[in-house]
Short mmCIF file of C-alpha atoms in Angstrom, two decimals:
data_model
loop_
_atom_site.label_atom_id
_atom_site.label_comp_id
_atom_site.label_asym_id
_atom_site.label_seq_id
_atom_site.Cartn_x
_atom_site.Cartn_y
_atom_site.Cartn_z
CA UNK J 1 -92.69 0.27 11.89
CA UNK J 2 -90.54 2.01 14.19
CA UNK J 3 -89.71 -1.10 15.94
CA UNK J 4 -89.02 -3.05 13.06
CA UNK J 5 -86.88 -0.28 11.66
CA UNK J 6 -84.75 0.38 15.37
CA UNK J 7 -84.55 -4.00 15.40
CA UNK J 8 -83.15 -4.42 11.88
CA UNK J 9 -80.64 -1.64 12.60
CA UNK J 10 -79.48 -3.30 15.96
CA UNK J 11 -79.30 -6.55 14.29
CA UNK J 12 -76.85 -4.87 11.70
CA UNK J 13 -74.75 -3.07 14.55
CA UNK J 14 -74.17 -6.51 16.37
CA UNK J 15 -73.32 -8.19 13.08
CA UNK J 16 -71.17 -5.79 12.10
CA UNK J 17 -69.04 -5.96 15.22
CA UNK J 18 -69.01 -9.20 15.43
CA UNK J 19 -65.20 -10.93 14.49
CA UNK J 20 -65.75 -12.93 11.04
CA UNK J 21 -63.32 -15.48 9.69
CA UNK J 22 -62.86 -15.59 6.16
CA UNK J 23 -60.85 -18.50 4.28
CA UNK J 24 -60.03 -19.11 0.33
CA UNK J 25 -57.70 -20.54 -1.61
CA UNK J 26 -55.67 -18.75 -3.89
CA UNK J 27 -55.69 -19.96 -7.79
CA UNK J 28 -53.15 -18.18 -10.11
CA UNK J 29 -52.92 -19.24 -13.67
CA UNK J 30 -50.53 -18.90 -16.46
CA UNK J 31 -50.85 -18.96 -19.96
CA UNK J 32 -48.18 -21.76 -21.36
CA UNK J 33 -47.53 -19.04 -23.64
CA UNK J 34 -45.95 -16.91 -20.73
CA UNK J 35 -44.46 -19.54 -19.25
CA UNK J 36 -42.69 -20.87 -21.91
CA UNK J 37 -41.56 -16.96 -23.04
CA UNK J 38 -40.50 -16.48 -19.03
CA UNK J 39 -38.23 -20.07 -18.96
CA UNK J 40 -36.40 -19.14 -22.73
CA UNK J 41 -36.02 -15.40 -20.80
CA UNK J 42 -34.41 -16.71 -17.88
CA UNK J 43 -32.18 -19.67 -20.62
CA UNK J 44 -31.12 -16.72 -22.29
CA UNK J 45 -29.88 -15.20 -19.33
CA UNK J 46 -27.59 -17.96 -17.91
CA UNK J 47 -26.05 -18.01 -21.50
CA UNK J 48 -25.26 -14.72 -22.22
CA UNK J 49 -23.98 -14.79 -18.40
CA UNK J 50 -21.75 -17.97 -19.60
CA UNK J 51 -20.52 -16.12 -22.93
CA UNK J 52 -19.15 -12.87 -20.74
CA UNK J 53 -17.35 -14.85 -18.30
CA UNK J 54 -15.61 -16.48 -21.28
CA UNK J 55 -14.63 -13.64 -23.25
CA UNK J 56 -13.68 -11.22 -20.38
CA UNK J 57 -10.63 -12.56 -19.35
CA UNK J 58 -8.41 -9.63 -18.12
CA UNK J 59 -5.02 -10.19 -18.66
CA UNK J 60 -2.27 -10.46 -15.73
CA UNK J 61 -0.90 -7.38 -14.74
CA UNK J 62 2.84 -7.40 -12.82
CA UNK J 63 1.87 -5.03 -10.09
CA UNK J 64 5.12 -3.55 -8.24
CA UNK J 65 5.27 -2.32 -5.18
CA UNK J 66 6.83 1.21 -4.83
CA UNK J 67 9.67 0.61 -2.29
CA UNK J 68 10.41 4.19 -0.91
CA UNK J 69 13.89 5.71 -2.12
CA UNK J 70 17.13 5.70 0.12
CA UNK J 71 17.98 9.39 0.88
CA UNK J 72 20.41 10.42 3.34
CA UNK J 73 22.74 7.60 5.90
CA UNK J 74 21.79 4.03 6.18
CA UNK J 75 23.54 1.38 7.80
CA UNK J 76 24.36 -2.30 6.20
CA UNK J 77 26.46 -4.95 6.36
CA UNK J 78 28.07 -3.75 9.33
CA UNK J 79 29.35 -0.45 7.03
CA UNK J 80 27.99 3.33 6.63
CA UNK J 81 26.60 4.36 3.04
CA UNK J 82 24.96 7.56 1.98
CA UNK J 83 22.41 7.68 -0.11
CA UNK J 84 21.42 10.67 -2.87
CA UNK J 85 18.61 9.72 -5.23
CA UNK J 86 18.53 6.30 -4.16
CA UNK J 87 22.54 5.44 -5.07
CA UNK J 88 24.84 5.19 -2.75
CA UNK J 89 27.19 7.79 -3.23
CA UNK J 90 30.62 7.11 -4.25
CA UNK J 91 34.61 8.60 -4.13
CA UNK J 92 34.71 12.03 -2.38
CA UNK J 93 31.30 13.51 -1.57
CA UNK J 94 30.98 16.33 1.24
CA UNK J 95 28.02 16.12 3.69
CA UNK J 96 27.04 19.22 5.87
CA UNK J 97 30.56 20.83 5.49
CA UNK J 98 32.61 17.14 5.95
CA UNK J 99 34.05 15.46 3.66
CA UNK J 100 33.84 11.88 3.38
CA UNK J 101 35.43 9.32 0.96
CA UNK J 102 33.20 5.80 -0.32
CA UNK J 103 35.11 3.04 -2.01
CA UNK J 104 33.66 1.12 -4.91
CA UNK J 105 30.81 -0.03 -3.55
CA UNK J 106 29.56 3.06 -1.42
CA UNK J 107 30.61 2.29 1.81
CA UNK J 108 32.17 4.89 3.71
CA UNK J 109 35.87 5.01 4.59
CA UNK J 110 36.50 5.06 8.57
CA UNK J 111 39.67 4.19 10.70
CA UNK J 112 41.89 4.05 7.80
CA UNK J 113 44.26 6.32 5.75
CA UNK J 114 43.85 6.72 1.42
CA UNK J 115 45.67 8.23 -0.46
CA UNK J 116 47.68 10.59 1.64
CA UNK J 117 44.32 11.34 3.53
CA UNK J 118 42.78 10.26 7.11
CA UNK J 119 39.44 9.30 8.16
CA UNK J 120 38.74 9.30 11.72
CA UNK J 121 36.21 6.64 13.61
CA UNK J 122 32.73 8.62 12.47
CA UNK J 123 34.53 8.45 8.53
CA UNK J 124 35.19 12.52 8.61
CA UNK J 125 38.38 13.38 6.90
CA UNK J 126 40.72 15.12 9.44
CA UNK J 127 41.84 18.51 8.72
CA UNK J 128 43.80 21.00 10.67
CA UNK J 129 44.76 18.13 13.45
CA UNK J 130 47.06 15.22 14.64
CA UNK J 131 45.34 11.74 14.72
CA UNK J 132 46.62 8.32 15.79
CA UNK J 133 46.13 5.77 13.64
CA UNK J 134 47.40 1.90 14.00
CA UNK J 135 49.48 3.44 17.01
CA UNK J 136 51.11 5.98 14.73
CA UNK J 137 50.50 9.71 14.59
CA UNK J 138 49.82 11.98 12.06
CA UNK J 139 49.35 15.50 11.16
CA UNK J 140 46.62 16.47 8.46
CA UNK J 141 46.63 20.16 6.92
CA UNK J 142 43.85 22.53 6.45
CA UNK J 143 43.23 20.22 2.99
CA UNK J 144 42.96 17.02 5.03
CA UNK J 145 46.69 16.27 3.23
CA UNK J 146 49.12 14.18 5.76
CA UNK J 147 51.80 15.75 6.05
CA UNK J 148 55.03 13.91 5.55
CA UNK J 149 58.76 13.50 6.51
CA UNK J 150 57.43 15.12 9.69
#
């Protein structure tokens, strides 16, 4: 008995190391009834999908850029403006303790005499000094006034 017991279980030991290839063929199956409820599921879907990209049409919005504000000198055109809250400044404005005049359109004044004042090359008004201008000299007070008959 011993033998037949000690055979069976080496019998078993072999088979059980043994490599064993299994095959089979999968078979799902639906009901039509979930079929039919998964297809009107996925039908509903692509409608409601349709109806939202109908209705949510955003309107245009003008987007602006946010050009940064002139502060402080700039150069254009060829002619010297100064800039306070992003407007050229205009008439008589003084800048660091000079005075400067700006016609009409904000450019600065320069080379030139108005009205009984003179403006040097860099646009300062000249005070307390003698200046040539258009090969002439003259003499400007401590007020930047030209003097005159002189």
């Amino acid at each position: 008995m011993k033998k037949i017991l000690l055979t069976s279980a080496l019998i078993l030991l072999i088979a059980g190391l043994a490599p064993v290839s299994v095959s089979g063929e999968e078979n799902t199956t639906q009901s039509t009834s979930a079929v039919k409820e998964s297809i009107a599921k996925e039908e509903k879907k692509e409608s409601s999908v349709e109806e939202n990209s109908k209705s949510e049409t955003l309107p245009k919005v003008d987007v602006q850029e946010d050009k940064p504000q002139k502060e402080g000198w700039y150069q254009e055109n060829q002619n010297w403006r100064f800039y306070q809250d992003d407007k050229p400044a205009l008439n008589w404005k003084q800048i660091q303790g000079k005075w400067y005049y700006f016609d009409q359109d904000g450019n600065r004044l320069h080379s030139t005499i108005y009205k009984g004042y003179a403006f040097g090359q860099d646009g300062v008004m000249i005070e307390n000094s003698w200046t040539k201008l258009d090969n002439q000299w003259y003499y400007a007070d401590s007020s930047g006034r030209l003097a005159q008959n002189t």
